[in-house]
Amino acid sequence: MVLEPATPSPSAPPLYPRIVKPRGLVGANLADYEAVCHAFSWTAARALLDGLPGGRGLNIAHEAVDRHAAGARAGREALRWIGQDGSRRTLTYRDLRAATNRFANALRGLGVAEGSAVFVLAGRIPELVIAVLGALKARCVASPLFSAFGPEPIATRLTIGEGRVLVTTGSLYRRKIAPIRAHLPQLDHVILVPEPGQGESAVPGTLDWRRIVDPASPDFVIPPTDPEDRALLHFTSGTTGRPKGAIHVHDAVVTHHITGRYALDLHDEDIFWCTADPGWVTGTSYGIVAPLTNGVTSVFAEAEFDAAAWYGILQRERVSVWYTAPTAIRMMMKLGAEAVRGYDLGHLRFLASVGEPLNPEAVLWGQEVFGRPFHDNWWQTETGGIMIANLAAMDVKPGSMGRPLPGIGAAIVQRAADGGVVPVEAPMVQGELALRAGWPSMMRGYLHEEERYRKCFVGGWYLTGDLAMRDADGYYWFVGRADDVIKSSGHLIGPFEVENALMEHPAVAEAGVIGKPDPVAGEIVKAFVALKPGFTASEALRRELLGHARKRLGAVVAPKEIEFRLVLPRTRSGKIMRRLLKARELGLPEGDLSTLESDAR
Ligand code: AMP
């Protein structure tokens, strides 16, 4: 790879050297972008998978596990788990087939009907993967939740998703589920995964994994599965209203598989590590499904970010393909290149990043420190899989998200007066990023929110809610969100959910929540709060509110900063003007204030 100065262009984003790849990079799965895009069809991509034996349909778990367990890869490590304390557990494809079959049989034994939602609330432990894949085998809908959520977001999601089964651990159950269990009447079964050192002490209202999963039969025949059957439920947030449950179907595996090959360049012998938690879509699509359908070994590490621990994993496990996130990369950059020296990371072949804007310096830092650039890619919960990417054999323009994957039609569109949208052909013009509807992992609905779902589609385009530009070479450049959602350390946070939790506190009259730019986390959650009569702003109350929000929402979602205001700016229709709060916070122009009703700085 060589670094070559970029060609200056008056409207181009800040210039960083383009990382030029040799033409037709030897060994890359997608060596000739134009040719593959031209010849691509989803039917041909689907043909790379097996389908259920006897033409009985398509099931993600069969493609991820059983087809390998029945063939030459049966003895290959599928999942390599590394525990927080350094302990390890390995499951071959054969082991994973037996384990997931046991879980599917356990669901049957409990009388869980096909189509029921099976939630998992756990850290990154093997049972999470087993439960997700086992639920898919039983034709249930799997929904992993982020274990750092507080009781409030968990209760909301279990309620919207009508969770009938929850797999969790004893400690998470006691802290987060027991207090809300009475509000979850539809939750029939809670299965507790044993924790290290925990004996067999029965927790009332729960079942012990060791008693119902371990003894179940390791043989299971996946029932016929229509590719359009619901498979995965992932929650995401909008500006207003409750979290949205994006529904994905079994056919999504076609996108997972082909993007694993093309965007992550997975090869047969790879050891792959996706650092994302399956509580967020990346950790499921690329921490579980894509590596397994591609038959590689997937590293599943329990510990949270710690640079030395991560470098240790990369070295010890001989990771060859690493998929991580900008916040983690920036945290590593802060510690400097020195921290990497001394580790032998010679096995690393391909580095990719997703979830939030990847600054050009971070791309180049990868090149400097690991000898490879980070390849930024773009997608979101609703798209189910990678849509736009810097590919292995493609020049990287640091700061750009890359180009659309084969089979993905992307455009920059602007709204027309008649309510439609018009694609913008000219380069470097800002508009909304849109995708031609119809790829296999496109969400099939927001649970119970038909109208909200319908509004995402205009004239055959799926509108992503992201603002972006496309340059003359077809590379896409992220500009920002079109709405008020917040991206903090890669986690998408709905301001409404945070405002609601704050409003539950007896002192709070109104709350407005924004994302405040942060050099490491991208954004942090900041809340503006107006108090009810009789309450006075004080440091003690500020701390109390921070603690209240943390307890209700969990550390990831709760605000890091709270500022008191006498009144919050509202529109005449009564909506808090987060845009204005943000502009003032950042010292930016306040924009159109014609709808402003109440105001006080
Ligand atoms: P989520 O649904 O939680 O995966 O969040 C999706 C959102 O994260 C997108 O709509 C973008 O706003 C943001 N995002 C994801 N990947 C990127 C990227 N490579 N660059 C900039 N923003 C990104």
PDB file of C-alpha atoms in Angstrom, residues 133 240 335 396 449 464 502 517 528 534:
ATOM      1  CA  LEU A 133     -28.836 -19.592  17.547  1.00  0.00           C
ATOM      2  CA  THR A 240     -39.414  10.840  19.654  1.00  0.00           C
ATOM      3  CA  LEU A 335      -2.382   5.842  24.757  1.00  0.00           C
ATOM      4  CA  VAL A 396      -9.146   4.141   1.106  1.00  0.00           C
ATOM      5  CA  GLU A 449     -45.396   0.738  14.434  1.00  0.00           C
ATOM      6  CA  THR A 464     -31.617   6.383   6.447  1.00  0.00           C
ATOM      7  CA  LEU A 502     -35.340  12.340  34.191  1.00  0.00           C
ATOM      8  CA  PRO A 517     -19.375  16.530  20.931  1.00  0.00           C
ATOM      9  CA  PHE A 528     -30.869  20.394  30.392  1.00  0.00           C
ATOM     10  CA  GLY A 534     -40.290  24.410  45.347  1.00  0.00           C
TER      11      GLY A 534
END
